[in-house]
PDB file of C-alpha atoms in Angstrom:
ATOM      1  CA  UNK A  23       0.533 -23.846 -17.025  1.00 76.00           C
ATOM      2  CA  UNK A  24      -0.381 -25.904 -13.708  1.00 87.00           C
ATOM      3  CA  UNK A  25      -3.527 -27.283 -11.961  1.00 92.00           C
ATOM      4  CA  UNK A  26      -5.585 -25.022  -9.509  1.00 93.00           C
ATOM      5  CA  UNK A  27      -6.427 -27.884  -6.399  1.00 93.00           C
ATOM      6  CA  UNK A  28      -9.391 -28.373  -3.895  1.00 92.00           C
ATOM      7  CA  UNK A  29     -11.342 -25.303  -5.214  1.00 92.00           C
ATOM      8  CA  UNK A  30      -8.590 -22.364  -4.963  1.00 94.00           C
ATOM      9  CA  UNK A  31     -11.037 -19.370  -5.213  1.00 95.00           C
ATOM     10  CA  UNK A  32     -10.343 -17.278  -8.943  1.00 95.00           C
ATOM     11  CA  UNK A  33     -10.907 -13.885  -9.522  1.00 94.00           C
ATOM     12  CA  UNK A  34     -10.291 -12.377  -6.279  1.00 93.00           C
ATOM     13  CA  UNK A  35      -9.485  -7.997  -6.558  1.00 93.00           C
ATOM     14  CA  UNK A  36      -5.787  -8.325  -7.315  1.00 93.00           C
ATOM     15  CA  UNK A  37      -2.354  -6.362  -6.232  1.00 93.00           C
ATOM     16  CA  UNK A  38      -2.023  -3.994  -8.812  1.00 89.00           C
ATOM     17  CA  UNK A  39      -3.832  -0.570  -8.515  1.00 84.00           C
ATOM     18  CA  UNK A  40      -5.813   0.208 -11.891  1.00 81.00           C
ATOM     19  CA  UNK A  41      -5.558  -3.487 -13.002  1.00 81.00           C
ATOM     20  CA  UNK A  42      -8.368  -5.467 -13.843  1.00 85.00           C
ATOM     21  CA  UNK A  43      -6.285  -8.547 -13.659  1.00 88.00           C
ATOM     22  CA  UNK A  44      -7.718 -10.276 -10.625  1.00 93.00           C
ATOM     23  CA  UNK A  45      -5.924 -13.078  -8.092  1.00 95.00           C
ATOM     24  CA  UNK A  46      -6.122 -16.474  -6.507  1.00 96.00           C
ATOM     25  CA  UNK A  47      -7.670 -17.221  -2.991  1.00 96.00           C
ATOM     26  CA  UNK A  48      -6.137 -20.274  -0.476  1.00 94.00           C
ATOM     27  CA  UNK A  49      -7.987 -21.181   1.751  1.00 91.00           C
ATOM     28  CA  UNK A  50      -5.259 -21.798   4.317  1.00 88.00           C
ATOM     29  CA  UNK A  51      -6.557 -26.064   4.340  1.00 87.00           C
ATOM     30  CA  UNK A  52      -6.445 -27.980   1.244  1.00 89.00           C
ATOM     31  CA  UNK A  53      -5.967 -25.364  -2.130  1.00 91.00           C
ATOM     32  CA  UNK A  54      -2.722 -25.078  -4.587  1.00 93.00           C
ATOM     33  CA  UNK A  55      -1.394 -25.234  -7.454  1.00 95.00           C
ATOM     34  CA  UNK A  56       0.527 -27.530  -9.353  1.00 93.00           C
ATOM     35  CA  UNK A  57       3.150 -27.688 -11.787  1.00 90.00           C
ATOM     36  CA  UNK A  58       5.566 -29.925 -13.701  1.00 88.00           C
ATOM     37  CA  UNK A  59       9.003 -29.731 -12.745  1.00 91.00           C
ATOM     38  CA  UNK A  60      10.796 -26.466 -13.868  1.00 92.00           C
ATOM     39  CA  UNK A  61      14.806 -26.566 -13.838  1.00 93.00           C
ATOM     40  CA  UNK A  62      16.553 -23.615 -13.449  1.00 90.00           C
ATOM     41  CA  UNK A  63      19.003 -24.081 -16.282  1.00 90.00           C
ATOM     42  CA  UNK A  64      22.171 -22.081 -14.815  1.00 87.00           C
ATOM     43  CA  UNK A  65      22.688 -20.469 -11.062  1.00 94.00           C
ATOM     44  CA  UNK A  66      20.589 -17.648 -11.590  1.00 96.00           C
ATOM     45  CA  UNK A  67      16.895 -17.191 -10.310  1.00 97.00           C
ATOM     46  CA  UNK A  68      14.797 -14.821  -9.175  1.00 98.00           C
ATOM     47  CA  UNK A  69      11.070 -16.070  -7.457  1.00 97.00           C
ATOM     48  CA  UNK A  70       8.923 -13.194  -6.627  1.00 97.00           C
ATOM     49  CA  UNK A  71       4.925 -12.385  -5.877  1.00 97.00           C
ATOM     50  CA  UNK A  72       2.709 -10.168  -4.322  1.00 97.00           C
ATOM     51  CA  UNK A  73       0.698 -12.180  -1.553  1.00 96.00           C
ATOM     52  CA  UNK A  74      -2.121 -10.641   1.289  1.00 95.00           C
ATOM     53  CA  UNK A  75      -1.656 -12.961   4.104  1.00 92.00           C
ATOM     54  CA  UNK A  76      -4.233 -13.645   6.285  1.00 88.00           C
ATOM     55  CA  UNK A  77      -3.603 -16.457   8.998  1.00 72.00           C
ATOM     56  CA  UNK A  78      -2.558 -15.148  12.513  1.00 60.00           C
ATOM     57  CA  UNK A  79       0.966 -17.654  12.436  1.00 71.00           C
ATOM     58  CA  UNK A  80       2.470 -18.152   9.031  1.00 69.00           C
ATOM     59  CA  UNK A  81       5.296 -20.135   9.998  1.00 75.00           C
ATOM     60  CA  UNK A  82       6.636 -22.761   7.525  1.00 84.00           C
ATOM     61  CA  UNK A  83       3.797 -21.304   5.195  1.00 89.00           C
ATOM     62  CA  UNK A  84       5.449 -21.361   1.631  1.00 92.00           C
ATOM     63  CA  UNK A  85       4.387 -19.087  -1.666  1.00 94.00           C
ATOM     64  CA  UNK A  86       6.147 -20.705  -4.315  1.00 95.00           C
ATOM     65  CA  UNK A  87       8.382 -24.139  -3.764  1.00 95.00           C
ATOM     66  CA  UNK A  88      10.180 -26.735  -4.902  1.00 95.00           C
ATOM     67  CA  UNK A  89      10.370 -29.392  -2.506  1.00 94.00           C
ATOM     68  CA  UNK A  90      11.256 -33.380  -2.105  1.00 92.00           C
ATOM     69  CA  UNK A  91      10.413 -33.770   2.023  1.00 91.00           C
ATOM     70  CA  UNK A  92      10.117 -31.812   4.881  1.00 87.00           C
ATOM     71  CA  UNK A  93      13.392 -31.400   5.832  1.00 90.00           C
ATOM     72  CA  UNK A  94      15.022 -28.571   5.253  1.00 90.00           C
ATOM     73  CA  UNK A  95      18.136 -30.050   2.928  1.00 92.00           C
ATOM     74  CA  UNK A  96      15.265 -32.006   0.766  1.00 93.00           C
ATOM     75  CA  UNK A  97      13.984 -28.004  -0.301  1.00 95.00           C
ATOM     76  CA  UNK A  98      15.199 -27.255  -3.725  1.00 96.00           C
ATOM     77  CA  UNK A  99      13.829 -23.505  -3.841  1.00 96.00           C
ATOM     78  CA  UNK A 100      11.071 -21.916  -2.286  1.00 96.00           C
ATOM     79  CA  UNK A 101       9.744 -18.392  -1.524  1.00 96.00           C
ATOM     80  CA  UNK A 102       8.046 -18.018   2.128  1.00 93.00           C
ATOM     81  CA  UNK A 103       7.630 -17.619   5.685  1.00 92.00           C
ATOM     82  CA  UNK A 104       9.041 -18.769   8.516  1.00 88.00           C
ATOM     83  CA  UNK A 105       9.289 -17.986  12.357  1.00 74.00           C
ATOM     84  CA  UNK A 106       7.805 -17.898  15.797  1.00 68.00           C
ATOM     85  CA  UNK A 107       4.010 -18.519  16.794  1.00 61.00           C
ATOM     86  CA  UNK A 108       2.545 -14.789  15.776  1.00 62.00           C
ATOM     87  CA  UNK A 109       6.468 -13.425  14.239  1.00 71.00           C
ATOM     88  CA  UNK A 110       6.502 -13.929  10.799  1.00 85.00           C
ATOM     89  CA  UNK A 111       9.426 -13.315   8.675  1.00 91.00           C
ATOM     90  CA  UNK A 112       9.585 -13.407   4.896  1.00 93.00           C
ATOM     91  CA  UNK A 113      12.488 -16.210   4.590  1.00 94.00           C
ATOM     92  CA  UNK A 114      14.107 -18.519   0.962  1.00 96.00           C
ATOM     93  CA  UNK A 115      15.815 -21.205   0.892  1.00 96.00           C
ATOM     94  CA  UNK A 116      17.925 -22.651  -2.607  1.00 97.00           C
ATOM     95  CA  UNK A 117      19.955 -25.726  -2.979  1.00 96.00           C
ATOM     96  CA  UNK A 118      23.265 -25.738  -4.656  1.00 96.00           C
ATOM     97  CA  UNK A 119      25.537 -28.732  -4.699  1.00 89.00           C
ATOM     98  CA  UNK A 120      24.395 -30.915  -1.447  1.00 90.00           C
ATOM     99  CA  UNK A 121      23.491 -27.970   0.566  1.00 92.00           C
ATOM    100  CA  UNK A 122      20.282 -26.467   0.580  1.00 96.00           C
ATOM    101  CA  UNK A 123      20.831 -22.528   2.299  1.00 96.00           C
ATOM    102  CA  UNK A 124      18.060 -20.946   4.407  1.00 95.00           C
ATOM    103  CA  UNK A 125      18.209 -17.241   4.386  1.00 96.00           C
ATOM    104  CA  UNK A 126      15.195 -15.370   6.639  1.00 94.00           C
ATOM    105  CA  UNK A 127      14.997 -11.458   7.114  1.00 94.00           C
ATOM    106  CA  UNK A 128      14.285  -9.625  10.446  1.00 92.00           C
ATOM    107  CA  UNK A 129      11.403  -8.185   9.140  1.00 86.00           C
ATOM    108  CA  UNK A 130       7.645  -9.129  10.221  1.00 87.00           C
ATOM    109  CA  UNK A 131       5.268  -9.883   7.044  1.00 89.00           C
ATOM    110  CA  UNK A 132       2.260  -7.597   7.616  1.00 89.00           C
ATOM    111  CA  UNK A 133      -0.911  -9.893   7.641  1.00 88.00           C
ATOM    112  CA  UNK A 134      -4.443  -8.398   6.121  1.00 91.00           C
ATOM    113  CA  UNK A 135      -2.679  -6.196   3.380  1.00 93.00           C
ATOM    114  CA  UNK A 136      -0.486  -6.200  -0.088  1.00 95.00           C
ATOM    115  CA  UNK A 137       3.558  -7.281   0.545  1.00 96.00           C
ATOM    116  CA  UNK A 138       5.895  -7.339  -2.776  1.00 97.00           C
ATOM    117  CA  UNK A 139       8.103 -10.438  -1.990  1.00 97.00           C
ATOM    118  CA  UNK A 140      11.168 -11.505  -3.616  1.00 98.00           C
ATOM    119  CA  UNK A 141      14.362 -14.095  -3.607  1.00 98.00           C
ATOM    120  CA  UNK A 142      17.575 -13.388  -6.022  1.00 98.00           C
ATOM    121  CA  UNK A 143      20.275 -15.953  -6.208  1.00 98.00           C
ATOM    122  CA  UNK A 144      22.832 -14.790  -8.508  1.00 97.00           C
ATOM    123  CA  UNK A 145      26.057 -17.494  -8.341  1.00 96.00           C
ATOM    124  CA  UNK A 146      27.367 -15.115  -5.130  1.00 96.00           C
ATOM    125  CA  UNK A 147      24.863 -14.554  -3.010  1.00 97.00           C
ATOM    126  CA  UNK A 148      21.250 -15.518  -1.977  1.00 98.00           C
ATOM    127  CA  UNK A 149      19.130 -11.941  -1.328  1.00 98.00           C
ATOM    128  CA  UNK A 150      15.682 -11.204   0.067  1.00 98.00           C
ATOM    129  CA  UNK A 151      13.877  -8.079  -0.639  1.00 98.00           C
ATOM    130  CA  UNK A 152      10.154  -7.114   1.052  1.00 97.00           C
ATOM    131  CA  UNK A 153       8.253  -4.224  -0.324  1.00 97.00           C
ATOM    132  CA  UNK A 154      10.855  -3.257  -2.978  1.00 96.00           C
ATOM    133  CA  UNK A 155      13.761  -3.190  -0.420  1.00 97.00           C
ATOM    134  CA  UNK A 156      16.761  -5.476   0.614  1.00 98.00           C
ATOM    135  CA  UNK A 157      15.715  -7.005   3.803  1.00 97.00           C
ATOM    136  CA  UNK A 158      18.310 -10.114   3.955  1.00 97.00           C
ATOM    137  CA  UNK A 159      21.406 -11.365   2.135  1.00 97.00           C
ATOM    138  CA  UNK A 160      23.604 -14.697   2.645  1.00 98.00           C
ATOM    139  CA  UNK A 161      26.878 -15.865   0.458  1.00 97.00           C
ATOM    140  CA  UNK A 162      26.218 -19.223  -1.313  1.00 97.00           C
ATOM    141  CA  UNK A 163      27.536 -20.309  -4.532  1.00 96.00           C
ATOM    142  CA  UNK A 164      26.927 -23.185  -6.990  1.00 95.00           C
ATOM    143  CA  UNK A 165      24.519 -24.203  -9.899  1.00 95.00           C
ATOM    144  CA  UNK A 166      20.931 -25.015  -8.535  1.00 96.00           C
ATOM    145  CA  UNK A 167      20.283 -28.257  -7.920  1.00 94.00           C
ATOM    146  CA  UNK A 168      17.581 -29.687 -10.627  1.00 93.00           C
ATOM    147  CA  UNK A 169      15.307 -32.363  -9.660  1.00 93.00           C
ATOM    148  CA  UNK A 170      12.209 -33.955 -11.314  1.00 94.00           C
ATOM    149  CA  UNK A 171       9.909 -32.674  -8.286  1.00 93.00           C
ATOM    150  CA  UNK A 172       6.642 -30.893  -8.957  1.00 93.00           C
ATOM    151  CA  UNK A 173       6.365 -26.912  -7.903  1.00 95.00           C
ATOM    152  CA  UNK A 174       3.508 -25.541  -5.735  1.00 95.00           C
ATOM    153  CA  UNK A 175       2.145 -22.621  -5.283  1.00 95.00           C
ATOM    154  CA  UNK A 176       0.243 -21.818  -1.911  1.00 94.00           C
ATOM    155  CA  UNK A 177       2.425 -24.834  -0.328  1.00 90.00           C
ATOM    156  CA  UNK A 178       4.717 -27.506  -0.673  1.00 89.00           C
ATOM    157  CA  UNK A 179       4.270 -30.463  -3.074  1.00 83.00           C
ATOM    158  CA  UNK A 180       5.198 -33.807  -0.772  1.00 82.00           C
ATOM    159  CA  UNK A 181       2.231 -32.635   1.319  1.00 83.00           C
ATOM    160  CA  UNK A 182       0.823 -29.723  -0.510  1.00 77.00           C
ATOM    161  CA  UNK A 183      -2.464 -29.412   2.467  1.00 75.00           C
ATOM    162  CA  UNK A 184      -0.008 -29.231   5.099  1.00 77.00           C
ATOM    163  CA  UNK A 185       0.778 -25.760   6.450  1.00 76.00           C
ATOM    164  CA  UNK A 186      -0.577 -24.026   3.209  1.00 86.00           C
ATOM    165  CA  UNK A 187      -0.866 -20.386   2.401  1.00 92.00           C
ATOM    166  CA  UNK A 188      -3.968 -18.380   3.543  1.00 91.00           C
ATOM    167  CA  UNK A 189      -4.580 -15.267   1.716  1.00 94.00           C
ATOM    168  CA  UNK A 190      -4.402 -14.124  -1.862  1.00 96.00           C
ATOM    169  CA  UNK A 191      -1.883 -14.542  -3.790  1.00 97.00           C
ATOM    170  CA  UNK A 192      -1.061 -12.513  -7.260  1.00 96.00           C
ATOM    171  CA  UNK A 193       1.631 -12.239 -10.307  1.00 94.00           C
ATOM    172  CA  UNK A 194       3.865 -14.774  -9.015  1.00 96.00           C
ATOM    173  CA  UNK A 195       7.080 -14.603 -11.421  1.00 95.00           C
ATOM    174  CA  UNK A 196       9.989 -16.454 -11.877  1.00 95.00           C
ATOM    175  CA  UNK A 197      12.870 -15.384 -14.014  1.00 96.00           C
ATOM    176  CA  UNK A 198      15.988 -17.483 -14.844  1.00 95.00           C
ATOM    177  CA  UNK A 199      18.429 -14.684 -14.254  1.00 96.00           C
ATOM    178  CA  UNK A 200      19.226 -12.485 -11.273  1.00 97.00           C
ATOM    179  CA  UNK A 201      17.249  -9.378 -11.289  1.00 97.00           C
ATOM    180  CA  UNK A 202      19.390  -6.440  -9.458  1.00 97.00           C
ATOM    181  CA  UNK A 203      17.646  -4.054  -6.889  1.00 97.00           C
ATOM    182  CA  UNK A 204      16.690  -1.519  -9.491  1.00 95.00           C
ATOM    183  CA  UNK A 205      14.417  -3.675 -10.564  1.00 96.00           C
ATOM    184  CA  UNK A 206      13.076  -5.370  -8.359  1.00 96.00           C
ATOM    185  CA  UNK A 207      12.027  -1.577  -6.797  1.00 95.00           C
ATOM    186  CA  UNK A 208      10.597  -0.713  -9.955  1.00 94.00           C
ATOM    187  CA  UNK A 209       8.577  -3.706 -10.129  1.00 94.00           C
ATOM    188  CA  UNK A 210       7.459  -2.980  -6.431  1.00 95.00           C
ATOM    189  CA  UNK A 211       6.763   0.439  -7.302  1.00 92.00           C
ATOM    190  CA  UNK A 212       4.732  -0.505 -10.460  1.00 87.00           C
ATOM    191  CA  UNK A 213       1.903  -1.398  -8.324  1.00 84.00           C
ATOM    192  CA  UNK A 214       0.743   2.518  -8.649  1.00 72.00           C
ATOM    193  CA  UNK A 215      -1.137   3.363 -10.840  1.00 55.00           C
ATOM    194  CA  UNK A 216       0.227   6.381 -12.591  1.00 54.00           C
ATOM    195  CA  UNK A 217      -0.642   8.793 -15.097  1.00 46.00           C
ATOM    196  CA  UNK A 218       2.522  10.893 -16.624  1.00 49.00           C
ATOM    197  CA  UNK A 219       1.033  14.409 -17.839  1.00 46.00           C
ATOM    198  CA  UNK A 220       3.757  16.171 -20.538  1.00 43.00           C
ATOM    199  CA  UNK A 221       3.123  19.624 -21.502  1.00 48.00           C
ATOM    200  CA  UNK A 222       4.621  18.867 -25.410  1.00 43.00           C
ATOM    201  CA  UNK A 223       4.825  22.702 -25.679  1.00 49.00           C
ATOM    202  CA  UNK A 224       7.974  23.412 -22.856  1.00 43.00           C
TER     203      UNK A 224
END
């Protein structure tokens, strides 16, 4: 349950094929969403979402965050993009102990079409998978840091209209356990739609 902000634009053609769930719209200025605080309760987590960007430079554009301030240590988790003026690169950060961890893959986030993003942190190791695939991995170790900060989607909630997402955004997830590569693939690949025909006679 959370707050859609500034006129986020509802029921927008969503991510999965053969769906008639529909998505959320940002406007790329002033729309989110807000939440209470949610607490990981262990140092497990997975944050995933489909998302159709659609601003030319997505840097320091985040999907899904926990955050205090704008440094980097003050991030609790969040699920993003960083990188150059017109290089974007699907990147996490999570905060165990004192130390908040920034992990960012070498892979460019296509802008104008679907992208299946997703962060695992498992107690070992933080990992970033694009598209159903493992794209970037980092050790860290440590219970997640809980906090009694708000989480955003489509931004960052000490200044949720700065740098906000522009594009849809759809079936953003998060789990309280480490989901392993299987499925996250499968949950990629269950963006098909798919019709299994069995011959009940063979």
């Amino acid at each position: 349950n959370g707050w859609y902000m500034n006129g986020v634009s509802l029921g927008e053609p969503g991510a999965l094929e053969g769906d008639s769930n529909t998505c959320a719209w940002f406007n790329g200025s002033s729309n989110f969403v807000d939440f209470a605080a949610i607490n990981p309760p262990s140092d497990k987590m997975t944050m995933l979402a489909w998302v159709k960007p659609e601003d030319v430079n997505l840097y320091d554009k985040w999907v899904l965050s926990k955050v205090a301030a704008a440094s980097p240590n003050r991030y609790y988790w969040a699920l993003g993009v960083l990188g150059s003026s017109q290089s974007n690169k699907l990147a996490c950060r999570m905060k165990t102990g004192s130390q908040t961890t920034t992990l960012q893959s070498p892979v460019e986030i296509p802008k104008g079409q679907w992208v299946f993003i997703a962060a695992v942190y498992d107690g070992q190791r933080l990992i970033l998978y694009q598209d159903g695939a493992e794209v970037a991995r980092v050790a860290q170790s440590g219970a997640i840091l809980q906090s009694s900060n708000n989480v955003v989607i489509g931004g960052v909630a000490h200044q949720p209209t700065q740098n906000p997402w522009s594009g849809s955004i759809d079936e953003v997830a998060i789990f309280f356990k480490a989901l392993n590569a299987n499925q996250i693939n499968r949950l990629y690949e269950a963006r098909q739609a798919k019709v299994e025909i069995m011959n009940w006679l063979e």
